[in-house]
Every structure is written in structure tokens, then in C-alpha cells.
Amino acid sequence: MEEGEKKRIALVTGAGRGLGAAIAEKLAQQSIHVVCISRSQNCEKIAQEITVAGGMAEAMAVDVSDGKAVELACGKLLEKHGTIDILVNNAGITRDALLMRMGEEDWDDVIRTNLNSCFYWTKHLLRGMVQNRWGRIVNISSVVGKIGNFGQANYAAAKAGIIGFTKSVAKEVASRGICANVVAPGFIESDMTFGLPEKVIEEIKKNVPMRRMGVPKDIANAVNFLCSEEAQYITGTILTVDGGMTM
Ligand code: NAP
């Protein structure tokens, strides 16, 4: 960015902990003002930590699965900032069960939180990017969206949906200087994977050529690159960050 140019504004969902918090911190280190979104007040803590470290951030607790709530939040943010230049749809949940035992609520919750949320935020924030002829959208999918997984039909469907959604958006706005890409993490250390039994973790590691789980920073670095000026000719792609697990 040239001297005197307007600072970029990024919005990161699920920035209360885990991957989203690492992404928010990494973007803030590039002098980007980061709007941290989470369901609870966790985002306040992360925004505060960024500010204490000398970065720029603010927090907003929004349920990303609620279309009206997202619309309202976008209205407030656009009034305050004019445009959001960078959108990272990262918020996600799991409600695992084998399909025959999966309740409709487990299906709906996962689709609404992981997939519908991408539609809501992107729809409301895209216009400003189009007008500015610049934008970056990164949607966090999962390797599970590419290869499926036992007990995760709902999650895999949402994560595969994110890929189709992102590629379609990428085609619609490529001529307007907007890049839309997917990051597909493998198994990363966070609250989402914390509860996995030791036996399962050992099995996962056996299938990862790098023989370890990823850390949130591995994902933050990939997202940061896709949000940068340098990534201006990359759109509609899936950047897999999985230690070689699905190569
Ligand atoms: P995490 O530690 O469980 O954190 C999830 C974040 O999403 C939290 O900040 C949470 O808010 C927020 N969130 C959940 N539901 C929300 C809602 N309805 N409205 C607003 N915010 C909501 O998860 P993570 O491991 O960092 O995962 C981040 C993303 O990466 C997810 O999309 C996940 O599917 C994907 N991913 C993770 C892995 C992995 O191995 N960890 C692998 C592949 C993909 P609160 O803090 O307020 O609870």
C-alpha cells in the first residue's frame, strides 16, 4: 500500500479463538484494521490483545448463522468504515454423528453456521468491494470438504458447499479486482480438535506426511498471503494446508 493511502479493513468471523484469532492477529500485523467477530464476547479479548500489541482492531459479537443479525452488523460496519476490503469467513462448528443417527438439527446447525454464513457476509460486503475495484475474500473450508469423513456428512457438505460457493463468487467478480479463494486446513490444533481421543490423533498423524498436526499460524500465514496485494492474480483456487495429508 502506498503512503497516505486508506488503511485496509478486514473482517474475520470466528475470531474469538483458534484459527480465526490467529488470522486476525496476522492481518493486524500488516497494519490492517481488523473487525473480530465471534458468537460470544471472546472476540473482545482478541481485539484487545491486538490493540495492546500496537495493531488496530474492534470486536462485535454476532451469530453468523442468523441472516438478519449479519445484515444488521454489516449495516453498522459499512456506515462506520465505508467498505470492508477483506472478508475471511472462518466461523465454523461440528455436530458429528454417523448419518443414520444424525438429527435434522445437527444438519441444519452445521449448514447454517458454516455455509449460510458465507452467503450472508459475502452478499452484504461485496458491493463495496465492487465499487472500490479491490477486494479479498477467503473462505475457510476443510480437507473434509474434498474427501469426506466418517460422522461428518453435515460438515463435509457445508465445507464442499463453500468450495462451489467461492468459485462462483470468484467468477462473478474477477473482473472487478476481487479475489475469492478457499483455504482447506487439514487437522489443526484448536478447541475443535482438542477433544479428539489420543488414539484418533495418533492415527491422524500417521496419515500426515509431515507427522504432526498443524497450528493456527499455519492457516493464518496462508490466509494472509491470499489477502495480500501479491495474490492479485489468484482467484477461485483452493489452498490446502494439511502437511501433505491429501496430496
Ligand atoms: P474453534 O476453535 O472451535 O473456534 C470457532 C470460532 O467460531 C469461535 O470463535 C466461535 O465463536 C466462532 N463461531 C462458531 N459458531 C459461531 C456463530 N454461530 N456465530 C459466530 N461465531 C461463531 O474452531 P477452529 O478450529 O478455530 O476452526 C475455525 C474454522 O476452521 C472452522 O470453519 C473450521 O471448520 C475450520 N477448520 C478447522 C480445522 C481444525 O482442525 N481445527 C480443520 C479444518 C477446518 P466463540 O469464540 O464465541 O465460541
XYZ file of N, CA and C and ligand atoms in Angstrom:
789
model
N 0.845 -1.207 0.000
C 0.000 0.000 0.000
C 0.879 1.256 0.000
N 0.500 2.251 -0.822
C 1.271 3.494 -0.909
C 1.065 4.328 0.349
N 2.059 5.175 0.655
C 1.972 6.106 1.788
C 0.742 7.013 1.609
N -0.019 7.209 2.678
C -1.167 8.112 2.610
C -2.432 7.446 2.084
N -2.323 6.219 1.609
C -3.493 5.506 1.113
C -4.357 5.063 2.288
N -5.656 4.894 2.038
C -6.569 4.476 3.103
C -6.171 3.085 3.610
N -6.236 2.936 4.951
C -5.889 1.630 5.539
C -6.933 0.600 5.132
N -6.498 -0.603 4.895
C -7.422 -1.683 4.578
C -8.167 -2.099 5.848
N -9.418 -2.516 5.652
C -10.225 -3.028 6.763
C -10.560 -4.488 6.454
N -10.335 -5.338 7.434
C -10.665 -6.753 7.269
C -11.711 -7.165 8.296
N -12.532 -8.131 7.936
C -13.475 -8.715 8.896
C -13.216 -10.218 8.943
N -13.013 -10.715 10.151
C -12.725 -12.138 10.337
C -13.799 -12.732 11.246
N -14.533 -13.718 10.753
C -15.529 -14.363 11.614
C -14.871 -15.514 12.381
N -15.456 -15.819 13.526
C -14.867 -16.872 14.375
C -13.502 -16.465 14.894
N -13.351 -15.161 15.134
C -12.042 -14.641 15.563
C -11.886 -14.658 17.080
N -12.760 -15.376 17.771
C -12.688 -15.413 19.230
C -11.612 -16.337 19.758
N -11.198 -17.271 18.938
C -10.161 -18.237 19.353
C -9.701 -19.016 18.130
N -8.787 -19.949 18.342
C -8.359 -20.871 17.291
C -7.833 -20.191 16.045
N -8.223 -20.740 14.904
C -7.709 -20.265 13.622
C -8.070 -18.799 13.380
N -9.322 -18.452 13.695
C -9.790 -17.076 13.437
C -8.990 -16.045 14.208
N -8.661 -16.366 15.468
C -7.868 -15.428 16.282
C -6.481 -15.260 15.660
N -5.878 -16.368 15.224
C -4.540 -16.300 14.605
C -4.588 -15.501 13.300
N -5.658 -15.674 12.543
C -5.812 -14.935 11.271
C -5.949 -13.438 11.560
N -6.785 -13.101 12.542
C -6.987 -11.683 12.898
C -5.665 -11.062 13.328
N -4.913 -11.780 14.155
C -3.625 -11.256 14.645
C -2.640 -11.056 13.491
N -2.603 -12.009 12.593
C -1.659 -11.931 11.461
C -2.008 -10.743 10.545
N -3.286 -10.575 10.258
C -3.690 -9.461 9.388
C -3.395 -8.121 10.070
N -3.624 -8.068 11.375
C -3.362 -6.823 12.115
C -1.875 -6.467 12.058
N -1.025 -7.485 11.998
C 0.422 -7.218 11.909
C 0.802 -6.569 10.581
N -0.106 -6.617 9.592
C 0.173 -5.975 8.283
C -0.440 -4.568 8.250
N -0.716 -3.998 9.410
C -1.325 -2.653 9.513
C -2.744 -2.625 8.951
N -3.405 -3.743 8.982
C -4.812 -3.812 8.559
C -5.685 -3.670 9.806
N -6.740 -2.862 9.710
C -7.697 -2.740 10.822
C -8.611 -3.966 10.773
N -8.682 -4.702 11.866
C -9.421 -5.965 11.834
C -10.688 -5.903 12.707
N -11.797 -6.257 12.087
C -13.051 -6.404 12.830
C -13.165 -7.883 13.207
N -13.123 -8.141 14.503
C -13.159 -9.526 15.002
C -14.600 -9.892 15.361
N -15.082 -10.962 14.767
C -16.462 -11.408 15.036
C -16.426 -12.774 15.716
N -17.221 -12.935 16.761
C -17.446 -14.284 17.303
C -18.849 -14.330 17.892
N -19.277 -15.520 18.266
C -20.635 -15.646 18.817
C -20.676 -15.044 20.211
N -19.679 -15.372 21.009
C -19.616 -14.863 22.383
C -18.763 -13.590 22.419
N -18.428 -13.175 23.639
C -17.580 -11.979 23.789
C -16.091 -12.312 23.622
N -15.767 -13.537 23.234
C -14.353 -13.908 23.042
C -13.632 -12.942 22.101
N -14.358 -12.440 21.119
C -13.739 -11.538 20.123
C -13.201 -10.264 20.787
N -13.828 -9.846 21.905
C -13.387 -8.634 22.626
C -11.943 -8.808 23.085
N -11.683 -10.000 23.635
C -10.350 -10.295 24.191
C -9.302 -10.245 23.074
N -9.620 -10.837 21.951
C -8.655 -10.879 20.836
C -8.412 -9.466 20.293
N -9.496 -8.704 20.141
C -9.346 -7.329 19.635
C -8.478 -6.513 20.594
N -8.690 -6.753 21.886
C -7.915 -6.031 22.902
C -6.434 -6.416 22.817
N -6.184 -7.701 22.650
C -4.785 -8.171 22.545
C -4.094 -7.557 21.329
N -4.834 -7.462 20.234
C -4.271 -6.848 19.017
C -3.938 -5.382 19.279
N -4.857 -4.693 19.934
C -4.658 -3.269 20.219
C -3.457 -3.064 21.145
N -3.372 -3.911 22.173
C -2.245 -3.809 23.121
C -0.913 -4.031 22.394
N -0.940 -4.918 21.385
C 0.288 -5.212 20.624
C 0.596 -4.124 19.592
N -0.242 -3.081 19.547
C 0.027 -1.953 18.654
C -0.756 -1.986 17.352
N -1.650 -2.967 17.209
C -2.460 -3.059 15.990
C -3.803 -2.358 16.140
N -4.606 -2.449 15.078
C -5.927 -1.818 15.097
C -6.995 -2.898 14.982
N -7.929 -2.874 15.932
C -8.978 -3.905 15.900
C -10.202 -3.439 16.664
N -11.314 -4.031 16.322
C -12.551 -3.830 17.083
C -13.285 -5.168 17.096
N -14.249 -5.275 18.010
C -14.932 -6.561 18.155
C -16.438 -6.383 18.059
N -17.085 -7.433 17.584
C -18.545 -7.424 17.525
C -19.035 -8.864 17.695
N -19.903 -9.075 18.673
C -20.461 -10.421 18.857
C -21.677 -10.560 17.948
N -21.583 -11.451 16.974
C -22.673 -11.665 16.011
C -22.839 -13.165 15.808
N -24.083 -13.629 15.806
C -24.338 -15.029 15.454
C -24.367 -15.117 13.928
N -23.323 -15.694 13.356
C -23.176 -15.691 11.895
C -24.197 -16.579 11.187
N -24.897 -17.423 11.958
C -25.901 -18.286 11.335
C -27.246 -17.582 11.201
N -27.313 -16.352 11.692
C -28.548 -15.574 11.692
C -28.442 -14.469 10.630
N -29.129 -14.695 9.520
C -29.024 -13.759 8.381
C -29.363 -12.326 8.741
N -30.386 -12.141 9.575
C -30.810 -10.778 9.956
C -29.734 -10.103 10.797
N -29.155 -10.890 11.712
C -28.108 -10.338 12.593
C -26.889 -9.923 11.772
N -26.543 -10.728 10.769
C -25.390 -10.394 9.927
C -25.687 -9.134 9.116
N -26.911 -9.044 8.597
C -27.290 -7.868 7.803
C -27.185 -6.595 8.649
N -27.665 -6.710 9.888
C -27.629 -5.563 10.802
C -26.187 -5.155 11.099
N -25.348 -6.146 11.376
C -23.924 -5.883 11.681
C -23.244 -5.234 10.485
N -23.530 -5.746 9.289
C -22.906 -5.194 8.078
C -23.333 -3.739 7.884
N -24.606 -3.465 8.146
C -25.108 -2.084 8.015
C -24.314 -1.144 8.910
N -24.123 -1.549 10.160
C -23.389 -0.710 11.131
C -21.947 -0.524 10.686
N -21.315 -1.611 10.269
C -19.886 -1.555 9.900
C -19.671 -0.730 8.632
N -20.590 -0.860 7.675
C -20.430 -0.109 6.420
C -20.648 1.381 6.675
N -21.561 1.687 7.611
C -21.791 3.089 7.958
C -20.520 3.691 8.581
N -19.860 2.886 9.407
C -18.666 3.360 10.115
C -17.438 3.411 9.203
N -17.242 2.351 8.395
C -15.978 2.224 7.654
C -16.098 2.494 6.159
N -17.311 2.587 5.640
C -17.480 2.765 4.190
C -17.431 1.427 3.481
N -16.274 0.777 3.549
C -16.131 -0.532 2.893
C -15.358 -1.479 3.802
N -15.651 -2.749 3.685
C -14.780 -3.785 4.256
C -14.030 -4.359 3.054
N -12.709 -4.279 3.084
C -11.902 -4.670 1.913
C -11.604 -6.161 1.874
N -11.497 -6.743 3.067
C -11.065 -8.140 3.169
C -12.057 -8.890 4.059
N -12.585 -9.991 3.546
C -13.537 -10.789 4.329
C -12.997 -12.206 4.481
N -12.874 -12.641 5.729
C -12.448 -14.023 5.981
C -13.584 -14.748 6.710
N -14.266 -15.625 5.978
C -15.350 -16.417 6.578
C -14.730 -17.662 7.202
N -14.533 -17.603 8.505
C -13.826 -18.676 9.213
C -14.694 -19.371 10.261
N -15.745 -18.719 10.747
C -16.541 -19.314 11.838
C -17.073 -20.678 11.412
N -16.987 -21.621 12.310
C -17.497 -22.951 11.974
C -17.707 -23.794 13.215
N -18.589 -24.796 13.066
C -18.856 -25.736 14.162
C -18.919 -27.153 13.597
N -18.804 -28.123 14.483
C -19.065 -29.519 14.104
C -20.184 -30.053 14.995
N -20.981 -30.932 14.435
C -22.001 -31.686 15.199
C -21.945 -33.100 14.641
N -20.890 -33.830 15.027
C -20.610 -35.115 14.387
C -21.553 -36.232 14.833
N -21.947 -37.033 13.868
C -22.710 -38.265 14.135
C -22.752 -39.063 12.838
N -22.771 -40.381 12.964
C -22.956 -41.184 11.756
C -24.314 -40.830 11.155
N -24.392 -40.855 9.840
C -25.578 -40.336 9.155
C -26.888 -40.913 9.688
N -26.896 -42.229 9.941
C -28.147 -42.850 10.374
C -28.608 -42.331 11.736
N -27.667 -41.724 12.466
C -28.035 -41.193 13.792
C -28.064 -39.672 13.804
N -27.791 -39.055 12.664
C -27.696 -37.591 12.638
C -29.079 -36.941 12.668
N -29.283 -36.077 13.633
C -30.562 -35.380 13.741
C -30.628 -34.232 12.739
N -31.863 -33.841 12.416
C -32.047 -32.744 11.449
C -31.443 -31.447 11.983
N -31.504 -31.320 13.312
C -30.943 -30.106 13.935
C -29.422 -30.031 13.748
N -28.774 -31.218 13.862
C -27.312 -31.272 13.664
C -26.964 -30.867 12.231
N -27.784 -31.324 11.315
C -27.576 -30.969 9.902
C -27.745 -29.457 9.721
N -28.898 -28.942 10.183
C -29.228 -27.531 9.962
C -28.222 -26.593 10.629
N -27.854 -26.893 11.870
C -26.933 -26.021 12.610
C -25.605 -25.883 11.868
N -25.109 -27.016 11.388
C -23.798 -27.010 10.719
C -23.876 -26.284 9.377
N -24.942 -26.529 8.624
C -25.075 -25.863 7.317
C -25.252 -24.356 7.518
N -26.069 -23.995 8.492
C -26.327 -22.555 8.699
C -25.073 -21.834 9.180
N -24.361 -22.445 10.123
C -23.188 -21.764 10.694
C -22.013 -21.739 9.710
N -21.768 -22.864 9.056
C -20.564 -22.966 8.218
C -20.776 -22.437 6.799
N -21.959 -22.676 6.248
C -22.167 -22.340 4.824
C -23.034 -21.098 4.626
N -24.216 -21.074 5.256
C -25.086 -19.909 5.058
C -24.375 -18.625 5.465
N -23.555 -18.711 6.511
C -22.835 -17.518 6.992
C -21.964 -16.916 5.882
N -21.348 -17.755 5.071
C -20.512 -17.256 3.961
C -21.375 -16.455 2.988
N -22.563 -16.984 2.724
C -23.502 -16.283 1.826
C -23.890 -14.918 2.416
N -24.254 -14.893 3.708
C -24.719 -13.636 4.316
C -23.636 -12.549 4.268
N -22.454 -12.882 4.793
C -21.401 -11.849 4.888
C -20.959 -11.392 3.501
N -20.792 -12.367 2.600
C -20.288 -12.018 1.268
C -21.305 -11.147 0.534
N -22.564 -11.533 0.611
C -23.621 -10.772 -0.071
C -23.634 -9.311 0.377
N -23.534 -9.107 1.680
C -23.664 -7.739 2.191
C -22.393 -6.907 2.042
N -21.253 -7.553 1.958
C -19.997 -6.781 1.910
C -19.417 -6.650 0.502
N -19.972 -7.393 -0.436
C -19.387 -7.438 -1.781
C -19.533 -6.127 -2.554
N -20.671 -5.460 -2.374
C -20.944 -4.260 -3.178
C -19.836 -3.214 -3.030
N -19.413 -3.004 -1.783
C -18.361 -2.008 -1.531
C -17.056 -2.397 -2.226
N -16.733 -3.681 -2.196
C -15.508 -4.145 -2.866
C -15.613 -3.900 -4.372
N -16.795 -4.183 -4.919
C -17.007 -3.989 -6.363
C -16.823 -2.514 -6.715
N -17.416 -1.650 -5.883
C -17.295 -0.207 -6.152
C -15.848 0.258 -6.079
N -15.083 -0.327 -5.144
C -13.672 0.056 -4.963
C -12.739 -0.600 -5.970
N -13.280 -1.577 -6.690
C -12.449 -2.349 -7.629
C -11.277 -3.024 -6.915
N -11.505 -3.431 -5.678
C -10.485 -4.174 -4.905
C -11.177 -4.952 -3.790
N -10.781 -6.163 -3.633
C -11.317 -6.950 -2.514
C -10.662 -8.307 -2.419
N -10.703 -8.851 -1.206
C -10.187 -10.205 -0.977
C -11.205 -10.951 -0.121
N -11.586 -12.124 -0.595
C -12.481 -12.980 0.193
C -11.782 -14.324 0.365
N -11.650 -14.757 1.600
C -11.076 -16.083 1.852
C -12.079 -16.850 2.714
N -12.505 -17.981 2.212
C -13.453 -18.807 2.947
C -12.741 -20.068 3.453
N -12.926 -20.340 4.732
C -12.228 -21.490 5.327
C -13.092 -22.737 5.181
N -12.627 -23.628 4.345
C -13.287 -24.922 4.144
C -12.574 -25.947 5.016
N -12.305 -27.114 4.474
C -11.595 -28.175 5.190
C -11.248 -29.265 4.188
N -10.210 -30.027 4.476
C -9.922 -31.181 3.616
C -11.118 -32.134 3.591
N -11.904 -32.092 4.671
C -13.089 -32.950 4.761
C -14.107 -32.601 3.658
N -14.114 -31.366 3.226
C -14.985 -30.932 2.124
C -14.539 -31.512 0.792
N -13.287 -31.965 0.735
C -12.777 -32.540 -0.517
C -12.857 -34.068 -0.502
N -12.648 -34.662 0.679
C -12.539 -36.138 0.703
C -13.595 -36.810 1.571
N -14.426 -36.031 2.289
C -15.445 -36.607 3.163
C -14.828 -37.186 4.429
N -15.681 -37.529 5.388
C -15.176 -38.129 6.632
C -16.298 -38.857 7.368
N -15.967 -39.932 7.995
C -16.933 -40.650 8.830
C -17.540 -39.687 9.843
N -18.845 -39.752 10.003
C -19.502 -38.992 11.061
C -19.590 -37.499 10.793
N -19.231 -37.089 9.569
C -19.224 -35.650 9.291
C -19.950 -35.303 7.986
N -21.034 -36.021 7.685
C -21.753 -35.757 6.429
C -22.232 -34.302 6.374
N -22.708 -33.793 7.517
C -23.183 -32.403 7.559
C -22.021 -31.422 7.341
N -20.940 -31.644 8.053
C -19.765 -30.758 7.989
C -19.126 -30.824 6.595
N -18.992 -32.043 6.058
C -18.389 -32.210 4.725
C -19.248 -31.523 3.667
N -20.571 -31.636 3.813
C -21.469 -30.994 2.841
C -21.307 -29.476 2.890
N -21.235 -28.939 4.104
C -21.062 -27.480 4.252
C -19.718 -27.041 3.682
N -18.680 -27.803 3.983
C -17.333 -27.406 3.547
C -17.161 -27.564 2.038
N -17.822 -28.589 1.446
C -17.805 -28.738 -0.015
C -18.620 -27.610 -0.638
N -19.722 -27.262 0.016
C -20.558 -26.153 -0.461
C -19.781 -24.854 -0.524
N -18.918 -24.637 0.455
C -18.092 -23.420 0.489
C -17.209 -23.351 -0.759
N -16.726 -24.502 -1.211
C -15.849 -24.511 -2.391
C -16.631 -24.074 -3.634
N -17.810 -24.653 -3.847
C -18.632 -24.275 -5.001
C -19.055 -22.821 -4.918
N -19.413 -22.389 -3.715
C -19.827 -21.003 -3.497
C -18.693 -20.050 -3.861
N -17.506 -20.347 -3.369
C -16.360 -19.444 -3.567
C -15.978 -19.349 -5.046
N -15.978 -20.487 -5.716
C -15.615 -20.484 -7.142
C -16.629 -19.666 -7.956
N -17.903 -19.745 -7.576
C -18.939 -18.984 -8.288
C -18.760 -17.489 -8.057
N -18.532 -17.114 -6.789
C -18.306 -15.692 -6.476
C -17.061 -15.202 -7.220
N -16.016 -16.040 -7.234
C -14.760 -15.651 -7.899
C -15.029 -15.316 -9.360
N -15.845 -16.135 -10.018
C -16.154 -15.882 -11.433
C -16.956 -14.593 -11.598
N -17.888 -14.353 -10.683
C -18.762 -13.176 -10.814
C -17.991 -11.867 -10.661
N -16.943 -11.856 -9.838
C -16.301 -10.564 -9.527
C -14.822 -10.477 -9.922
N -14.359 -11.458 -10.673
C -12.932 -11.469 -11.046
C -12.542 -10.211 -11.825
N -13.444 -9.715 -12.650
C -13.108 -8.554 -13.488
C -13.118 -7.256 -12.681
N -13.501 -7.330 -11.397
C -13.571 -6.117 -10.557
C -12.437 -6.037 -9.557
N -11.387 -6.778 -9.793
C -10.223 -6.709 -8.894
C -10.435 -7.433 -7.571
N -11.412 -8.326 -7.549
C -11.698 -9.046 -6.297
C -11.287 -10.514 -6.449
N -10.527 -10.995 -5.493
C -10.098 -12.394 -5.489
C -10.875 -13.123 -4.400
N -11.430 -14.269 -4.757
C -12.145 -15.096 -3.769
C -11.547 -16.488 -3.794
N -11.033 -16.921 -2.671
C -10.339 -18.204 -2.604
C -10.744 -19.001 -1.370
N -10.384 -20.259 -1.394
C -10.661 -21.167 -0.277
C -9.343 -21.587 0.356
N -9.316 -21.648 1.671
C -8.220 -22.331 2.362
C -8.826 -23.589 2.977
N -8.196 -24.716 2.695
C -8.687 -26.003 3.219
C -7.675 -26.561 4.212
N -7.905 -26.323 5.505
C -6.973 -26.860 6.504
C -7.139 -28.371 6.665
N -6.059 -29.010 7.052
C -6.128 -30.403 7.489
C -6.465 -30.406 8.966
N -5.775 -31.234 9.757
C -6.056 -31.258 11.201
C -5.152 -30.261 11.915
N -5.789 -29.300 12.557
C -5.072 -28.192 13.179
C -5.390 -28.172 14.676
N -4.377 -27.892 15.489
C -4.598 -27.818 16.941
C -5.495 -26.632 17.271
N -6.655 -26.899 17.839
C -7.580 -25.834 18.287
C -8.626 -26.505 19.170
N -9.558 -25.695 19.689
C -10.624 -26.270 20.521
C -11.421 -27.308 19.743
N -11.512 -27.119 18.411
C -12.322 -28.021 17.589
C -11.755 -29.445 17.590
N -10.433 -29.553 17.665
C -9.796 -30.873 17.618
C -9.296 -31.312 18.998
N -9.420 -30.437 19.991
C -8.885 -30.684 21.332
C -9.485 -31.940 21.965
N -10.773 -32.144 21.723
C -11.478 -33.263 22.365
C -11.208 -34.619 21.736
N -10.483 -34.662 20.619
C -10.283 -35.947 19.940
C -9.467 -36.903 20.815
N -9.865 -38.167 20.874
C -9.100 -39.132 21.684
C -7.669 -39.273 21.150
N -6.751 -39.524 22.075
C -5.320 -39.641 21.737
C -5.101 -40.648 20.601
N -5.889 -41.759 20.632
C -5.746 -42.813 19.613
C -6.055 -42.252 18.212
N -7.101 -41.425 18.154
C -7.512 -40.832 16.868
C -6.426 -39.873 16.387
N -5.874 -39.091 17.305
C -4.829 -38.124 16.937
C -3.598 -38.854 16.395
N -3.250 -39.950 17.057
C -2.084 -40.737 16.586
C -2.340 -41.290 15.185
N -3.590 -41.723 14.951
C -3.981 -42.266 13.635
C -3.897 -41.158 12.570
N -4.369 -39.963 12.935
C -4.326 -38.818 12.004
C -2.878 -38.526 11.634
N -2.013 -38.488 12.654
C -0.598 -38.146 12.423
C 0.069 -39.151 11.481
N -0.349 -40.414 11.584
C 0.218 -41.451 10.704
C -0.084 -41.144 9.245
N -1.240 -40.490 9.013
C -1.665 -40.189 7.634
C -1.153 -38.843 7.135
N -0.421 -38.140 7.992
C 0.119 -36.828 7.591
C 1.611 -37.005 7.311
N 2.027 -36.831 6.045
C 3.454 -36.994 5.737
C 4.364 -36.173 6.646
N 3.917 -35.021 7.104
C 4.746 -34.207 7.999
C 4.695 -34.687 9.454
N 3.835 -35.705 9.697
C 3.782 -36.378 11.004
C 3.436 -35.476 12.184
N 2.703 -34.413 11.908
C 2.231 -33.584 13.018
C 0.916 -32.910 12.614
N 0.176 -32.446 13.618
C -0.991 -31.618 13.326
C -0.492 -30.216 13.021
N -1.304 -29.449 12.303
C -0.938 -28.064 12.034
C -1.215 -27.191 13.238
N -0.700 -25.976 13.214
C -1.009 -24.998 14.264
C -1.741 -23.823 13.597
N -2.546 -23.068 14.374
C -3.329 -21.982 13.775
C -2.499 -21.033 12.903
N -1.238 -20.812 13.267
C -0.390 -19.911 12.482
C -0.192 -20.417 11.050
N -0.175 -21.748 10.874
C -0.013 -22.311 9.524
C -1.152 -21.814 8.623
N -2.338 -21.767 9.184
C -3.507 -21.309 8.411
C -3.464 -19.788 8.242
N -3.107 -19.090 9.318
C -3.058 -17.616 9.270
C -2.084 -17.143 8.185
N -0.956 -17.823 8.055
C 0.036 -17.418 7.045
C -0.517 -17.576 5.633
N -1.250 -18.665 5.400
C -1.839 -18.909 4.073
C -2.910 -17.860 3.767
N -3.754 -17.589 4.760
C -4.827 -16.602 4.570
C -4.215 -15.227 4.318
N -3.196 -14.905 5.087
C -2.550 -13.597 4.947
C -2.028 -13.396 3.519
N -1.416 -14.445 2.967
C -0.909 -14.337 1.595
C -2.064 -14.081 0.618
N -3.145 -14.836 0.751
C -4.266 -14.672 -0.188
C -4.942 -13.303 -0.052
N -4.758 -12.658 1.091
C -5.345 -11.325 1.308
C -4.410 -10.207 0.851
N -3.213 -10.559 0.442
C -2.199 -9.534 0.146
C -2.312 -9.013 -1.284
N -1.594 -7.939 -1.544
C -1.506 -7.398 -2.914
C -0.897 -8.441 -3.845
N 0.088 -9.181 -3.294
C 0.842 -10.148 -4.103
C -0.046 -11.251 -4.686
N -1.199 -11.464 -4.086
C -2.070 -12.557 -4.538
C -3.096 -12.083 -5.572
N -2.824 -10.973 -6.226
C -3.836 -10.340 -7.087
C -4.255 -11.164 -8.312
N -3.453 -12.165 -8.703
C -3.815 -12.961 -9.881
C -4.263 -14.377 -9.493
N -4.596 -14.533 -8.209
C -5.027 -15.851 -7.716
C -6.492 -15.750 -7.305
N -7.356 -16.462 -8.005
C -8.761 -16.463 -7.594
C -9.421 -17.798 -7.931
N -10.424 -18.157 -7.131
C -11.176 -19.392 -7.365
C -10.384 -20.652 -7.053
N -9.319 -20.493 -6.293
C -8.470 -21.649 -6.031
C -8.663 -22.183 -4.599
N -8.168 -23.390 -4.386
C -8.199 -23.983 -3.042
C -6.762 -24.152 -2.589
N -6.417 -23.462 -1.531
C -5.076 -23.628 -0.968
C -5.195 -24.605 0.210
N -4.681 -25.809 0.001
C -4.773 -26.843 1.032
C -3.571 -26.745 1.960
N -3.848 -26.700 3.259
C -2.767 -26.561 4.250
C -2.923 -27.725 5.220
N -2.309 -28.856 4.861
C -2.587 -30.084 5.610
C -1.373 -30.979 5.820
N -0.181 -30.418 5.699
C 1.021 -31.226 5.915
C 1.165 -32.359 4.916
N 0.468 -32.256 3.793
C 0.579 -33.258 2.737
C -0.455 -34.372 2.828
N -1.375 -34.264 3.782
C -2.320 -35.357 4.036
C -3.140 -35.765 2.815
N -3.570 -34.795 2.021
C -4.476 -35.118 0.889
C -3.841 -34.850 -0.470
N -2.511 -34.827 -0.513
C -1.882 -34.510 -1.818
C -2.074 -35.665 -2.803
P -12.869 -23.230 17.159
O -11.601 -23.209 17.913
O -13.977 -24.104 17.620
O -13.388 -21.707 17.024
C -14.565 -21.443 16.320
C -14.830 -19.961 16.273
O -16.037 -19.770 15.504
C -15.071 -19.353 17.648
O -14.500 -18.066 17.734
C -16.600 -19.262 17.712
O -17.098 -18.188 18.497
C -16.939 -18.997 16.271
N -18.331 -19.378 15.979
C -18.890 -20.618 15.998
N -20.208 -20.523 15.733
C -20.478 -19.213 15.555
C -21.667 -18.478 15.280
N -22.859 -19.078 15.123
N -21.572 -17.130 15.187
C -20.397 -16.508 15.338
N -19.244 -17.132 15.600
C -19.295 -18.478 15.709
O -12.618 -23.670 15.622
P -11.273 -23.633 14.756
O -10.620 -24.948 14.878
O -10.526 -22.391 15.019
O -11.899 -23.596 13.293
C -12.027 -22.412 12.526
C -12.505 -22.789 11.130
O -11.565 -23.681 10.539
C -13.841 -23.520 11.113
O -14.591 -23.120 9.990
C -13.437 -24.963 10.978
O -14.458 -25.735 10.383
C -12.222 -24.832 10.088
N -11.331 -25.977 10.167
C -10.720 -26.303 11.330
C -9.873 -27.401 11.371
C -9.172 -27.825 12.608
O -8.533 -28.893 12.584
N -9.208 -27.077 13.685
C -9.666 -28.141 10.197
C -10.295 -27.792 9.030
C -11.125 -26.684 9.025
P -16.911 -18.217 20.131
O -15.436 -17.996 20.346
O -17.730 -17.071 20.589
O -17.400 -19.539 20.595
